[in-house]
mmCIF file of C-alpha atoms and ligand atoms in Angstrom:
data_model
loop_
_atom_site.group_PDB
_atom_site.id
_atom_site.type_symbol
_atom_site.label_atom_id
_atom_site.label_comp_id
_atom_site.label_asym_id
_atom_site.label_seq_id
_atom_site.Cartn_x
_atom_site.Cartn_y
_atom_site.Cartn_z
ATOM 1 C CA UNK A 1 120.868 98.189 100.804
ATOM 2 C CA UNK A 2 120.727 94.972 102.879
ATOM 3 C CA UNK A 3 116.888 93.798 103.400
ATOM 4 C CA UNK A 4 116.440 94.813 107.016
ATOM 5 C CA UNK A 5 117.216 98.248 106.257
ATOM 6 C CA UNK A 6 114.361 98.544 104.064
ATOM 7 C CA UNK A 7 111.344 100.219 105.558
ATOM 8 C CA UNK A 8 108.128 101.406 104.447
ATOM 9 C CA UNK A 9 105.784 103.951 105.473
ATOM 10 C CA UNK A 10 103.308 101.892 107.413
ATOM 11 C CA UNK A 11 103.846 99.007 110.038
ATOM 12 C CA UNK A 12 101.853 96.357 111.904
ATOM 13 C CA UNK A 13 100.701 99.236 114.306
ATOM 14 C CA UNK A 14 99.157 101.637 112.100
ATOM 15 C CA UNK A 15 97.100 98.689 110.680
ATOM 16 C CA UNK A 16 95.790 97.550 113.939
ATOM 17 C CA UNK A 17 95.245 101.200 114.654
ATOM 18 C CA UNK A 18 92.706 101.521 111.491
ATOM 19 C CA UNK A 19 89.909 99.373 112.976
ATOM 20 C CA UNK A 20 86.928 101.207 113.146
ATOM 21 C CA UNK A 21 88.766 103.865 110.983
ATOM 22 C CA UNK A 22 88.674 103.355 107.374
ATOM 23 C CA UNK A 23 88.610 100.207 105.748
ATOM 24 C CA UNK A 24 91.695 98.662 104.651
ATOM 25 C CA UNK A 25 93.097 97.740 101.683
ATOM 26 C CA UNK A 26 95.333 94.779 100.820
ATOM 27 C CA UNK A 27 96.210 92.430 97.688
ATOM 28 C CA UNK A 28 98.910 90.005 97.394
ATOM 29 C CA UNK A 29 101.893 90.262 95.139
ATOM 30 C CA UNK A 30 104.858 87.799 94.518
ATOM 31 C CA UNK A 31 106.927 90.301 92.213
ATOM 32 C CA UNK A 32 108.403 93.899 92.635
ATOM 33 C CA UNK A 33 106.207 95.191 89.385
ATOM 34 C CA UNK A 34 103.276 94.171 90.674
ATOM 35 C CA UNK A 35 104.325 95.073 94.269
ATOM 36 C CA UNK A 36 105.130 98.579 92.152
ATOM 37 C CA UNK A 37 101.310 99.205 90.969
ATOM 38 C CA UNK A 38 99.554 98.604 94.437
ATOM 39 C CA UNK A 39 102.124 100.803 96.904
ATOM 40 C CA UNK A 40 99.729 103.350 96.654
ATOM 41 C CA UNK A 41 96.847 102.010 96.854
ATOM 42 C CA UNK A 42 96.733 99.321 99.366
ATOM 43 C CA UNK A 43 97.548 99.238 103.278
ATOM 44 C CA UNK A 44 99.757 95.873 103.692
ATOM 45 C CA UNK A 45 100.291 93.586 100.699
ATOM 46 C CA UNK A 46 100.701 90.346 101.583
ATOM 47 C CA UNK A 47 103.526 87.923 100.091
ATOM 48 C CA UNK A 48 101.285 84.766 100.169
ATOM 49 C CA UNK A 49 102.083 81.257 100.060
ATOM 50 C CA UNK A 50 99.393 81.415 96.869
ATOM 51 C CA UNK A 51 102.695 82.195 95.211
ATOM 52 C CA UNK A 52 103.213 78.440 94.816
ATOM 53 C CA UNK A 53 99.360 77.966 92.837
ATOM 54 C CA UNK A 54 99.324 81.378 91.012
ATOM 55 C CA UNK A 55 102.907 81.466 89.989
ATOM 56 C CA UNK A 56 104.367 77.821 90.218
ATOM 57 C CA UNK A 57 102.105 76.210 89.223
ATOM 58 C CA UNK A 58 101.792 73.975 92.177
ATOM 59 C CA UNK A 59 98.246 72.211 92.555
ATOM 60 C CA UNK A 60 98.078 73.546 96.301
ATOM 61 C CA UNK A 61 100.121 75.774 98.604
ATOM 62 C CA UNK A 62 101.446 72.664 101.116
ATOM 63 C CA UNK A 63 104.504 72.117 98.352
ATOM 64 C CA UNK A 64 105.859 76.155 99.126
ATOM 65 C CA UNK A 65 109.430 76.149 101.027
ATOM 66 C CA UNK A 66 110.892 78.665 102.770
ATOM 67 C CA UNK A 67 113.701 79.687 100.173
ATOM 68 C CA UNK A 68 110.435 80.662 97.126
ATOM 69 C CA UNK A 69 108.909 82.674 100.454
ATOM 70 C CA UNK A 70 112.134 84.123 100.431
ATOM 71 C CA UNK A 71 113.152 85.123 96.519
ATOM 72 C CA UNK A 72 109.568 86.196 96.154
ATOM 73 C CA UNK A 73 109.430 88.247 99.592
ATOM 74 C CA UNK A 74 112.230 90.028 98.441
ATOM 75 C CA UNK A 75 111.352 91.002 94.795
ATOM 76 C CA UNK A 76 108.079 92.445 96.812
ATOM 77 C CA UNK A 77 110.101 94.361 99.012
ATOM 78 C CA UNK A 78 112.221 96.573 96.341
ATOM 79 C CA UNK A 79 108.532 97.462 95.039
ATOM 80 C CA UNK A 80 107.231 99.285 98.224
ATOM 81 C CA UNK A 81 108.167 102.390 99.357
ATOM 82 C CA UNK A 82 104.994 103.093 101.363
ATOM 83 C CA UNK A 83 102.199 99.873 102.138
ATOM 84 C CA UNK A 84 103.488 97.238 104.979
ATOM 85 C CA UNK A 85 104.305 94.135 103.414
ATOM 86 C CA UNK A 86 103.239 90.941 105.296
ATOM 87 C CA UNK A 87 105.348 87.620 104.519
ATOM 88 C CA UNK A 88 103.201 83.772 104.635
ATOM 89 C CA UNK A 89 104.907 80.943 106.624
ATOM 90 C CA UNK A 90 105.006 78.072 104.619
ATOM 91 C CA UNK A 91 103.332 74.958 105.759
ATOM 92 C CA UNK A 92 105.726 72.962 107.388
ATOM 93 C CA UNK A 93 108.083 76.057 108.828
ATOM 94 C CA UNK A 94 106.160 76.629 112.119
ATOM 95 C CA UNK A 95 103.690 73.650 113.225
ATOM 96 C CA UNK A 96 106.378 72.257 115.205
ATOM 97 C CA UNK A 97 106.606 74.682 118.030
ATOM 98 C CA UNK A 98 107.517 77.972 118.982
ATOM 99 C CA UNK A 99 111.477 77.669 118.325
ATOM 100 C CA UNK A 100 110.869 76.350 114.939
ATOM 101 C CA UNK A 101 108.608 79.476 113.903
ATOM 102 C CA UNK A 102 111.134 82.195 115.540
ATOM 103 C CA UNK A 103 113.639 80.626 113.675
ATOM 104 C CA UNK A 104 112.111 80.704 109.802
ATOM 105 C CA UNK A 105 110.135 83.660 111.050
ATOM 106 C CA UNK A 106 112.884 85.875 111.653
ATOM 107 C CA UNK A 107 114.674 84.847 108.698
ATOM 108 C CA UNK A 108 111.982 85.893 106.631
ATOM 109 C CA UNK A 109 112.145 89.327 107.828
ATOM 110 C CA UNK A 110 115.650 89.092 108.032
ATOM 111 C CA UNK A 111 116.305 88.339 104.233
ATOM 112 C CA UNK A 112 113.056 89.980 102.884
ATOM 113 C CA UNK A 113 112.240 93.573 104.516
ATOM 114 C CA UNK A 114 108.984 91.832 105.529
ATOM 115 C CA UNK A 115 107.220 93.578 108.628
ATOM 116 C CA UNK A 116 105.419 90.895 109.766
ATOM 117 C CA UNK A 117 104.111 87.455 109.069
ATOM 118 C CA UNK A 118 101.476 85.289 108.353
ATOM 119 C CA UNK A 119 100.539 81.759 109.611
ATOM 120 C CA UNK A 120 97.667 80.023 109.782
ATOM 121 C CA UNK A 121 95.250 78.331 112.641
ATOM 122 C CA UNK A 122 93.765 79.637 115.507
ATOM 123 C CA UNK A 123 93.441 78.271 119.202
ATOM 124 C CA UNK A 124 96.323 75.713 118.595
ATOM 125 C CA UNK A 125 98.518 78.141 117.219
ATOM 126 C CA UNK A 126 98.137 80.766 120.316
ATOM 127 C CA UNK A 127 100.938 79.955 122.218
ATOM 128 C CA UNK A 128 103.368 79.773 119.283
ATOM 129 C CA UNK A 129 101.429 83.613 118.011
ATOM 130 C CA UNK A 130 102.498 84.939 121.644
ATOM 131 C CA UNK A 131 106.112 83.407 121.697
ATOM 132 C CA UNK A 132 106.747 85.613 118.478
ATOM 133 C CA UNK A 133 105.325 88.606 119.477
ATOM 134 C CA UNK A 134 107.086 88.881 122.998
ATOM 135 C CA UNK A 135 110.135 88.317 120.682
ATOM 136 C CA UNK A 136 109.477 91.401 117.868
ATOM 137 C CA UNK A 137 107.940 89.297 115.296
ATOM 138 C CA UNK A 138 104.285 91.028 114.466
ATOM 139 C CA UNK A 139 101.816 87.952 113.878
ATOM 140 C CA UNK A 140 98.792 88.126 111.429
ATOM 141 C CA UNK A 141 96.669 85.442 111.985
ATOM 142 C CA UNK A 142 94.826 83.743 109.779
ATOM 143 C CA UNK A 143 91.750 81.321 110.541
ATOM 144 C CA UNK A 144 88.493 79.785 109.136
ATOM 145 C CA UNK A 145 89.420 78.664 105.536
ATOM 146 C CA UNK A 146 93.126 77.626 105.854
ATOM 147 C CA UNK A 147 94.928 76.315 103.055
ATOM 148 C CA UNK A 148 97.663 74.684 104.600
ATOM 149 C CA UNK A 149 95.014 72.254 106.240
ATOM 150 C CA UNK A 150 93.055 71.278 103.195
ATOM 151 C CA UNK A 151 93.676 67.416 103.874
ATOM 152 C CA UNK A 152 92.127 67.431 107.249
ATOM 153 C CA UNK A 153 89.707 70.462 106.296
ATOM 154 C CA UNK A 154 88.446 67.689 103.353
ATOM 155 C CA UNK A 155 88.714 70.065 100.550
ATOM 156 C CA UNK A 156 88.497 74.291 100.304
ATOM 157 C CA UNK A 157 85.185 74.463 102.150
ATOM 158 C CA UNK A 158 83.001 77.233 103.795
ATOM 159 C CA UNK A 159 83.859 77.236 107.336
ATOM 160 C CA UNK A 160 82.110 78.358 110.899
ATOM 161 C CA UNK A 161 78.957 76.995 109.659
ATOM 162 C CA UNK A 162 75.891 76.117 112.140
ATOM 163 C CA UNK A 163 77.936 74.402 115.146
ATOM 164 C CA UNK A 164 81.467 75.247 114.204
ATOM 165 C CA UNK A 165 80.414 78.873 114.966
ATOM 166 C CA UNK A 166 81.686 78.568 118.117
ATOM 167 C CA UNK A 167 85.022 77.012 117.476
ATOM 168 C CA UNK A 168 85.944 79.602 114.975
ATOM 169 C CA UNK A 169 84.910 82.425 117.003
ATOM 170 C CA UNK A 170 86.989 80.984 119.687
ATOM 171 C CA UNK A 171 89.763 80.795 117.500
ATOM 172 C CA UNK A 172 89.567 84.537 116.705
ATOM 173 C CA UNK A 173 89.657 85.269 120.456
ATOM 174 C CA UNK A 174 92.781 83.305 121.045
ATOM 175 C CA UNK A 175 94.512 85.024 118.022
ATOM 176 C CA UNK A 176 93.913 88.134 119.483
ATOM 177 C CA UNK A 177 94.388 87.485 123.172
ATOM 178 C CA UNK A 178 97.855 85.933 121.938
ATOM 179 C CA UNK A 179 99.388 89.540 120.365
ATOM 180 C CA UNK A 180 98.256 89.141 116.765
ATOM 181 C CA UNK A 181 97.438 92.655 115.685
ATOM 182 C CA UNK A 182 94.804 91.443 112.776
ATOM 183 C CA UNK A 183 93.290 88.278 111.792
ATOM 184 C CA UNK A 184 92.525 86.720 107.816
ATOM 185 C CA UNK A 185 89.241 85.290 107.982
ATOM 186 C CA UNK A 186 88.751 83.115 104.796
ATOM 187 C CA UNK A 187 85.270 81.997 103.105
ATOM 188 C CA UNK A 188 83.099 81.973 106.778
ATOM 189 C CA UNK A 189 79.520 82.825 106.604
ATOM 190 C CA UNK A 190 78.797 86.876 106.237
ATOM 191 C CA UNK A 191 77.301 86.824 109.392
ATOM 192 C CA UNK A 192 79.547 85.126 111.162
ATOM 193 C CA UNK A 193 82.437 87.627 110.245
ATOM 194 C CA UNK A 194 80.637 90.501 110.905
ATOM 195 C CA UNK A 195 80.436 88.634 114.718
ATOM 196 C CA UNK A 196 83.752 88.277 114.742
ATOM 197 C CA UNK A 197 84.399 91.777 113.732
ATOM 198 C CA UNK A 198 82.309 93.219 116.333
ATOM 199 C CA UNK A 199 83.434 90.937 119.282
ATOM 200 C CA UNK A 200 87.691 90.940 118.116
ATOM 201 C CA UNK A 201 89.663 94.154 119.243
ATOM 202 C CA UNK A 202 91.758 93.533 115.929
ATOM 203 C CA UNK A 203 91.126 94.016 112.378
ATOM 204 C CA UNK A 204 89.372 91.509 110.451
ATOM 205 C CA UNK A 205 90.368 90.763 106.966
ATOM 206 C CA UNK A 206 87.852 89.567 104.918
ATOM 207 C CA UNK A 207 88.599 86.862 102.071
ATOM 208 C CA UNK A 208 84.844 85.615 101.108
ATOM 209 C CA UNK A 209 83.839 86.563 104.359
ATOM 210 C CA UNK A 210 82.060 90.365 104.603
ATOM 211 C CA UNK A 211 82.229 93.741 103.539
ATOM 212 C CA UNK A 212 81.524 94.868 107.083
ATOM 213 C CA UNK A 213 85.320 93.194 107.804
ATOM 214 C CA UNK A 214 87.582 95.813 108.804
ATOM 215 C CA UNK A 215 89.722 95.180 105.790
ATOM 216 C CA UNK A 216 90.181 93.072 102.306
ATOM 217 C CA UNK A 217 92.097 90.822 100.668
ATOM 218 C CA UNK A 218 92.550 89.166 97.383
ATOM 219 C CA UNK A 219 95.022 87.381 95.422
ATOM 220 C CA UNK A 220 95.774 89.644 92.920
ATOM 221 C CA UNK A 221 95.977 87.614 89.813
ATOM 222 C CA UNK A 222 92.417 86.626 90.592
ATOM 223 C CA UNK A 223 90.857 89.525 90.213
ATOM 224 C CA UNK A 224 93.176 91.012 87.450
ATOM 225 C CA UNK A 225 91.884 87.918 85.734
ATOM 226 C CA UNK A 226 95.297 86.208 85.268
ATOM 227 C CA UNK A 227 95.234 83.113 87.093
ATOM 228 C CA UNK A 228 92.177 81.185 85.666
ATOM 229 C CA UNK A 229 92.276 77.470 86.528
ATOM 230 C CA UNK A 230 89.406 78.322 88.585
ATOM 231 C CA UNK A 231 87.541 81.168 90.224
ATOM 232 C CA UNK A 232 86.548 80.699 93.783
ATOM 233 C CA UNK A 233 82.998 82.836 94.072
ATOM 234 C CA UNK A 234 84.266 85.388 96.398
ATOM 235 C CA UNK A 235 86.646 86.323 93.585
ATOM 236 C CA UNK A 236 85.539 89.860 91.158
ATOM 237 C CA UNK A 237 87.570 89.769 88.124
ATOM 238 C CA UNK A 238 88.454 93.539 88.250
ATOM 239 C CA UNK A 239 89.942 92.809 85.028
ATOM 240 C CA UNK A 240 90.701 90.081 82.061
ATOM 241 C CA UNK A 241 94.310 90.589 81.630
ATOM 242 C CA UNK A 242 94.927 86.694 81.285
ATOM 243 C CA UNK A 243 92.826 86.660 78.061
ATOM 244 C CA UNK A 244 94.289 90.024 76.969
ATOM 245 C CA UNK A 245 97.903 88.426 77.222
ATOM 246 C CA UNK A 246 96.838 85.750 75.700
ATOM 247 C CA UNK A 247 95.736 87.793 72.414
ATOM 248 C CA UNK A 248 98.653 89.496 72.364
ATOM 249 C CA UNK A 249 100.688 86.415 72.776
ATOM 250 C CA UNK A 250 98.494 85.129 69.587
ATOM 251 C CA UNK A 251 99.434 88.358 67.724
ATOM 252 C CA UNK A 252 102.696 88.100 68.086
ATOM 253 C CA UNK A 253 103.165 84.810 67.094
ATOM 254 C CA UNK A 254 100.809 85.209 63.813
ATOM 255 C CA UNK A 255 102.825 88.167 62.780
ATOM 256 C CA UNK A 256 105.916 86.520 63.404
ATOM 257 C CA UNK A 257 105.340 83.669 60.946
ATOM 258 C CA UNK A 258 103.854 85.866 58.396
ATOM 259 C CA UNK A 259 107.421 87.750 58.891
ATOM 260 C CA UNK A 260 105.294 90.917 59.487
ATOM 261 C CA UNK A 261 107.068 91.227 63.033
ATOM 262 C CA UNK A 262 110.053 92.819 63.317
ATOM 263 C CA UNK A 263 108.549 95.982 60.996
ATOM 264 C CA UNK A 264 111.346 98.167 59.810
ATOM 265 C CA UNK A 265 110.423 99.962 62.379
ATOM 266 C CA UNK A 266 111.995 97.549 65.068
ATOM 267 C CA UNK A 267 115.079 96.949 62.883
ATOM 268 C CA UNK A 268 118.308 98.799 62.750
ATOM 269 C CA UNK A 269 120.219 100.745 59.373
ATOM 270 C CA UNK A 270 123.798 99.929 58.527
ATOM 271 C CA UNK A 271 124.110 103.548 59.263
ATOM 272 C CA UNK A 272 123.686 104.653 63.122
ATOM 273 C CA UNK A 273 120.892 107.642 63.070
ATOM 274 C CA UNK A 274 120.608 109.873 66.176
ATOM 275 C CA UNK A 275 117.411 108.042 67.068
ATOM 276 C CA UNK A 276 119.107 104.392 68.007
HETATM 277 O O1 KIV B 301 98.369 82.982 100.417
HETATM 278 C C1 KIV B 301 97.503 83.859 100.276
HETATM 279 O O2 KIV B 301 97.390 84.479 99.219
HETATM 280 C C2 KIV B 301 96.615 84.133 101.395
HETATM 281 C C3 KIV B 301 95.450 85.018 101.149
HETATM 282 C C4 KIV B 301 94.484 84.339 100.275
HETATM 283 C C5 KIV B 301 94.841 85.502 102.404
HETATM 284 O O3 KIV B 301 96.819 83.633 102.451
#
């Protein structure tokens, strides 16, 4: 099955058409598995560019090309049969101008399955958000917090605070006005989100922002406890799998010196029982 016959149960519409519904649900995944365990239980996972801190080890997401989008994108896609899956431009693949972002955008859905997806900044990036959509590309926008700016934005800082209220808020208006049908809104001020929320026709997803955002999202070896260089403070660890692997990894390796691992158990008889 070629990628862009894949299709799950929910698209870009029936998200949009869950504000003021239910919340909703979304985690990120970079791996069919993982993409696997949250079908059923989450709205839209979201093939984020975090892919290139979480998984490559990258100290920041500006290094992520198009073609690791693109591998991981469609690993996701053979794990969903039922949530939407939402695909990040990397930095770098639509800044320039409309053209350029048609062009990687559609070959991310193209290649991947993805329904939609992702880029980051608000009033600037209106015009490029309403060139895709008039074209069949569904747009989630994603402002306050972005990533991809962290060398003008001085660092991963709270944003919308005081007098950059205003900016931010116009920056959610311009998503919207342009076709996006829901907007990220990372680490702003509780208050400021739940603003937003109110004054936006679109879902809000929250990401440190507030639980009254129409949605949530996390990076979801954060809060399985996984990925532990650091923890941002809108992170729960749900879990402590990292440290769990990490005993196990520790097990393995003490029984394998003390040539207690492979047990007869794991071994094989000169003589083929039924049981093999
Ligand atoms: O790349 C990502 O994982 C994201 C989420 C944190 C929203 O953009």
């Amino acid at each position: 099955m070629s990628a862009t016959a894949r299709k799950t149960a929910l698209n870009a519409e029936d998200i949009r058409a869950l504000k003021g519904q239910r919340p909703i649900v979304s985690l990120t995944a970079y791996t069919t598995p993982m993409a696997r365990l949250m079908d059923a239980h989450c709205d839209f996972v979201l093939v984020g560019d975090s892919v290139g801190m979480v998984l490559h080890g990258l100290p920041s997401t500006l290094g992520v090309t198009m073609d690791m989008m693109v591998m991981h994108g469609a690993a996701v896609a053979r794990g969903l049969s039922r949530a939407m899956m939402v695909i990040d431009m990397p930095f770098g693949a639509y800044e320039e101008g409309p053209a350029q972002a048609f062009r990687n955008a559609a070959r991310l859905m193209a290649e991947t399955g993805a329904a939609a997806v992702k880029l980051e900044g608000g009033v600037e990036m209106a015009e490029t958000i309403r060139f895709l959509v008039k074209r069949g590309i569904p747009v989630m926008a994603h402002i306050g917090l972005t990533p991809q700016s962290i060398n003008t934005l001085g660092g991963y800082k709270v944003q919308g605070r005081d007098e950059a209220a205003k900016p931010l808020i116009a920056d959610a208006r311009a998503v919207a006005d342009a076709g996006a049908f829901a907007v990220v809104l990372e680490k702003v001020p509780a208050s400021l989100a739940d603003q937003v929320t109110e004054i936006v026709a679109i879902p809000t997803i929250g990401i440190g922002a507030s639980a009254g955002c129409d949605g949530q999202v996390l990076v979801v070896d954060d809060m399985l406890g996984f990925f532990t260089a650091f923890k941002p403070k809108f992170v729960k660890r749900y879990a402590e799998l990292g440290p769990a692997a990490e005993e196990a990894i520790a097990d393995y390796a003490a029984e394998v010196r003390a040539r207690r691992f492979p047990a007869p158990e794991h071994t094989f008889a000169d003589l083929a029982p039924k049981t093999d």
